[in-house]
PDB file of C-alpha atoms in Angstrom:
ATOM      1  CA  UNK X   1      39.868   2.255  30.749  1.00  0.00           C
ATOM      2  CA  UNK X   2      42.535   4.053  28.699  1.00  0.00           C
ATOM      3  CA  UNK X   3      40.126   6.942  28.118  1.00  0.00           C
ATOM      4  CA  UNK X   4      39.493   7.251  31.839  1.00  0.00           C
ATOM      5  CA  UNK X   5      43.219   7.212  32.602  1.00  0.00           C
ATOM      6  CA  UNK X   6      43.934   9.797  29.908  1.00  0.00           C
ATOM      7  CA  UNK X   7      41.093  12.018  31.114  1.00  0.00           C
ATOM      8  CA  UNK X   8      42.268  11.790  34.694  1.00  0.00           C
ATOM      9  CA  UNK X   9      45.859  12.604  33.779  1.00  0.00           C
ATOM     10  CA  UNK X  10      44.850  15.610  31.658  1.00  0.00           C
ATOM     11  CA  UNK X  11      42.582  16.966  34.382  1.00  0.00           C
ATOM     12  CA  UNK X  12      45.337  16.505  36.966  1.00  0.00           C
ATOM     13  CA  UNK X  13      47.770  18.316  34.697  1.00  0.00           C
ATOM     14  CA  UNK X  14      45.510  21.310  34.317  1.00  0.00           C
ATOM     15  CA  UNK X  15      44.719  21.271  38.025  1.00  0.00           C
ATOM     16  CA  UNK X  16      48.430  21.417  38.746  1.00  0.00           C
ATOM     17  CA  UNK X  17      48.817  24.244  36.259  1.00  0.00           C
ATOM     18  CA  UNK X  18      46.048  26.121  38.060  1.00  0.00           C
ATOM     19  CA  UNK X  19      47.769  25.626  41.399  1.00  0.00           C
ATOM     20  CA  UNK X  20      51.072  26.711  39.976  1.00  0.00           C
ATOM     21  CA  UNK X  21      49.645  30.020  38.780  1.00  0.00           C
ATOM     22  CA  UNK X  22      48.836  31.063  42.351  1.00  0.00           C
ATOM     23  CA  UNK X  23      52.531  30.916  43.277  1.00  0.00           C
ATOM     24  CA  UNK X  24      53.923  34.462  43.319  1.00  0.00           C
ATOM     25  CA  UNK X  25      57.615  33.589  43.123  1.00  0.00           C
ATOM     26  CA  UNK X  26      59.719  33.105  40.013  1.00  0.00           C
ATOM     27  CA  UNK X  27      59.087  29.345  39.986  1.00  0.00           C
ATOM     28  CA  UNK X  28      55.514  29.911  38.789  1.00  0.00           C
ATOM     29  CA  UNK X  29      56.554  30.176  35.144  1.00  0.00           C
ATOM     30  CA  UNK X  30      58.619  27.026  35.426  1.00  0.00           C
ATOM     31  CA  UNK X  31      55.745  25.138  37.064  1.00  0.00           C
ATOM     32  CA  UNK X  32      53.326  26.225  34.356  1.00  0.00           C
ATOM     33  CA  UNK X  33      55.806  25.202  31.674  1.00  0.00           C
ATOM     34  CA  UNK X  34      56.238  21.821  33.327  1.00  0.00           C
ATOM     35  CA  UNK X  35      52.461  21.318  33.581  1.00  0.00           C
ATOM     36  CA  UNK X  36      52.064  22.247  29.921  1.00  0.00           C
ATOM     37  CA  UNK X  37      54.817  19.810  28.981  1.00  0.00           C
ATOM     38  CA  UNK X  38      53.134  17.032  30.959  1.00  0.00           C
ATOM     39  CA  UNK X  39      49.807  17.850  29.300  1.00  0.00           C
ATOM     40  CA  UNK X  40      51.417  17.724  25.862  1.00  0.00           C
ATOM     41  CA  UNK X  41      53.054  14.370  26.681  1.00  0.00           C
ATOM     42  CA  UNK X  42      49.653  12.969  27.669  1.00  0.00           C
ATOM     43  CA  UNK X  43      48.203  14.358  24.436  1.00  0.00           C
ATOM     44  CA  UNK X  44      51.022  12.770  22.411  1.00  0.00           C
ATOM     45  CA  UNK X  45      50.316   9.419  24.076  1.00  0.00           C
ATOM     46  CA  UNK X  46      46.635   9.682  23.093  1.00  0.00           C
ATOM     47  CA  UNK X  47      47.711  10.540  19.539  1.00  0.00           C
ATOM     48  CA  UNK X  48      50.020   7.507  19.454  1.00  0.00           C
ATOM     49  CA  UNK X  49      47.241   5.182  20.641  1.00  0.00           C
ATOM     50  CA  UNK X  50      44.787   6.557  18.061  1.00  0.00           C
ATOM     51  CA  UNK X  51      47.435   6.338  15.329  1.00  0.00           C
ATOM     52  CA  UNK X  52      48.175   2.691  16.042  1.00  0.00           C
ATOM     53  CA  UNK X  53      44.467   1.956  15.878  1.00  0.00           C
ATOM     54  CA  UNK X  54      43.940   3.897  12.649  1.00  0.00           C
ATOM     55  CA  UNK X  55      47.027   2.667  10.811  1.00  0.00           C
ATOM     56  CA  UNK X  56      45.666  -0.871  10.686  1.00  0.00           C
ATOM     57  CA  UNK X  57      42.554   0.390   8.880  1.00  0.00           C
ATOM     58  CA  UNK X  58      44.613   1.891   6.044  1.00  0.00           C
ATOM     59  CA  UNK X  59      44.616  -0.091   2.789  1.00  0.00           C
ATOM     60  CA  UNK X  60      48.267   0.774   2.202  1.00  0.00           C
ATOM     61  CA  UNK X  61      49.135  -0.693   5.603  1.00  0.00           C
ATOM     62  CA  UNK X  62      47.213  -3.901   4.932  1.00  0.00           C
ATOM     63  CA  UNK X  63      49.095  -4.415   1.683  1.00  0.00           C
ATOM     64  CA  UNK X  64      52.531  -3.526   3.069  1.00  0.00           C
ATOM     65  CA  UNK X  65      52.153  -5.506   6.289  1.00  0.00           C
ATOM     66  CA  UNK X  66      51.605  -8.785   4.420  1.00  0.00           C
ATOM     67  CA  UNK X  67      55.321  -8.907   3.627  1.00  0.00           C
ATOM     68  CA  UNK X  68      56.442  -7.912   7.160  1.00  0.00           C
ATOM     69  CA  UNK X  69      57.245  -9.887  10.264  1.00  0.00           C
ATOM     70  CA  UNK X  70      55.563  -8.883  13.527  1.00  0.00           C
ATOM     71  CA  UNK X  71      58.764  -7.135  14.636  1.00  0.00           C
ATOM     72  CA  UNK X  72      58.950  -5.184  11.383  1.00  0.00           C
ATOM     73  CA  UNK X  73      55.295  -4.175  11.691  1.00  0.00           C
ATOM     74  CA  UNK X  74      55.887  -2.856  15.203  1.00  0.00           C
ATOM     75  CA  UNK X  75      58.988  -0.963  14.115  1.00  0.00           C
ATOM     76  CA  UNK X  76      57.172   0.728  11.232  1.00  0.00           C
ATOM     77  CA  UNK X  77      54.134   1.507  13.408  1.00  0.00           C
ATOM     78  CA  UNK X  78      56.469   3.026  15.995  1.00  0.00           C
ATOM     79  CA  UNK X  79      58.187   5.209  13.408  1.00  0.00           C
ATOM     80  CA  UNK X  80      54.964   6.310  11.700  1.00  0.00           C
ATOM     81  CA  UNK X  81      53.076   7.001  14.923  1.00  0.00           C
ATOM     82  CA  UNK X  82      56.151   8.674  16.413  1.00  0.00           C
ATOM     83  CA  UNK X  83      56.097  11.038  13.434  1.00  0.00           C
ATOM     84  CA  UNK X  84      52.371  11.703  13.924  1.00  0.00           C
ATOM     85  CA  UNK X  85      52.909  12.336  17.670  1.00  0.00           C
ATOM     86  CA  UNK X  86      55.773  14.737  16.959  1.00  0.00           C
ATOM     87  CA  UNK X  87      53.634  16.716  14.500  1.00  0.00           C
ATOM     88  CA  UNK X  88      50.722  16.961  16.954  1.00  0.00           C
ATOM     89  CA  UNK X  89      51.932  20.016  18.923  1.00  0.00           C
ATOM     90  CA  UNK X  90      52.055  22.115  15.752  1.00  0.00           C
ATOM     91  CA  UNK X  91      48.410  21.316  15.049  1.00  0.00           C
ATOM     92  CA  UNK X  92      46.767  22.243  18.349  1.00  0.00           C
ATOM     93  CA  UNK X  93      46.514  25.291  20.570  1.00  0.00           C
ATOM     94  CA  UNK X  94      46.601  25.452  24.342  1.00  0.00           C
ATOM     95  CA  UNK X  95      42.900  26.377  24.238  1.00  0.00           C
ATOM     96  CA  UNK X  96      42.133  23.185  22.327  1.00  0.00           C
ATOM     97  CA  UNK X  97      44.117  21.183  24.884  1.00  0.00           C
ATOM     98  CA  UNK X  98      42.173  22.834  27.696  1.00  0.00           C
ATOM     99  CA  UNK X  99      38.879  22.000  26.027  1.00  0.00           C
ATOM    100  CA  UNK X 100      40.079  18.439  25.478  1.00  0.00           C
ATOM    101  CA  UNK X 101      40.872  18.085  29.174  1.00  0.00           C
ATOM    102  CA  UNK X 102      37.333  19.052  30.095  1.00  0.00           C
ATOM    103  CA  UNK X 103      35.228  17.486  27.335  1.00  0.00           C
ATOM    104  CA  UNK X 104      35.796  13.830  26.408  1.00  0.00           C
ATOM    105  CA  UNK X 105      33.841  14.171  23.172  1.00  0.00           C
ATOM    106  CA  UNK X 106      35.944  17.161  22.097  1.00  0.00           C
ATOM    107  CA  UNK X 107      39.123  15.278  23.038  1.00  0.00           C
ATOM    108  CA  UNK X 108      38.130  12.329  20.858  1.00  0.00           C
ATOM    109  CA  UNK X 109      37.421  14.645  17.924  1.00  0.00           C
ATOM    110  CA  UNK X 110      40.661  16.585  18.398  1.00  0.00           C
ATOM    111  CA  UNK X 111      42.804  13.453  18.535  1.00  0.00           C
ATOM    112  CA  UNK X 112      41.050  11.978  15.474  1.00  0.00           C
ATOM    113  CA  UNK X 113      41.535  15.243  13.550  1.00  0.00           C
ATOM    114  CA  UNK X 114      45.241  15.464  14.376  1.00  0.00           C
ATOM    115  CA  UNK X 115      45.851  11.810  13.466  1.00  0.00           C
ATOM    116  CA  UNK X 116      43.914  12.148  10.204  1.00  0.00           C
ATOM    117  CA  UNK X 117      45.978  15.194   9.187  1.00  0.00           C
ATOM    118  CA  UNK X 118      49.334  13.534   9.789  1.00  0.00           C
ATOM    119  CA  UNK X 119      48.954   9.793   9.348  1.00  0.00           C
ATOM    120  CA  UNK X 120      49.109   9.568   5.570  1.00  0.00           C
ATOM    121  CA  UNK X 121      52.033  11.983   5.173  1.00  0.00           C
ATOM    122  CA  UNK X 122      54.035  10.258   7.919  1.00  0.00           C
ATOM    123  CA  UNK X 123      53.274   6.815   6.535  1.00  0.00           C
ATOM    124  CA  UNK X 124      54.285   7.876   3.032  1.00  0.00           C
ATOM    125  CA  UNK X 125      57.534   9.461   4.179  1.00  0.00           C
ATOM    126  CA  UNK X 126      58.597   6.421   6.206  1.00  0.00           C
ATOM    127  CA  UNK X 127      57.479   3.560   3.942  1.00  0.00           C
ATOM    128  CA  UNK X 128      59.121   4.670   0.697  1.00  0.00           C
TER     129      UNK X 128
END
């Protein structure tokens, strides 16, 4: 269900961006920027979801979480996955985002690649 919602939102974002490019006034650039920002926010949400799923599979997380309360676990997950989500825009191009909006398989691979690149470094920097 989450995949369907994410796919729908990304497709709507790019559809809006396409509509915005037909506008000949000076608001076209602003509309495209807004559509790109919305698309990136959707991408960051997908990254956050994947991160939260992957963090629990990490051996370091399993060991560290034994000594944490549920609230502490959520706080650390939020900080780590927030870090991963913030690093995501530096790791993808607009072309990759466009491909991700169209192809669900590509989107899954892109999100997994971005999370894999950032998860360990973010976790290490936060849980020192």
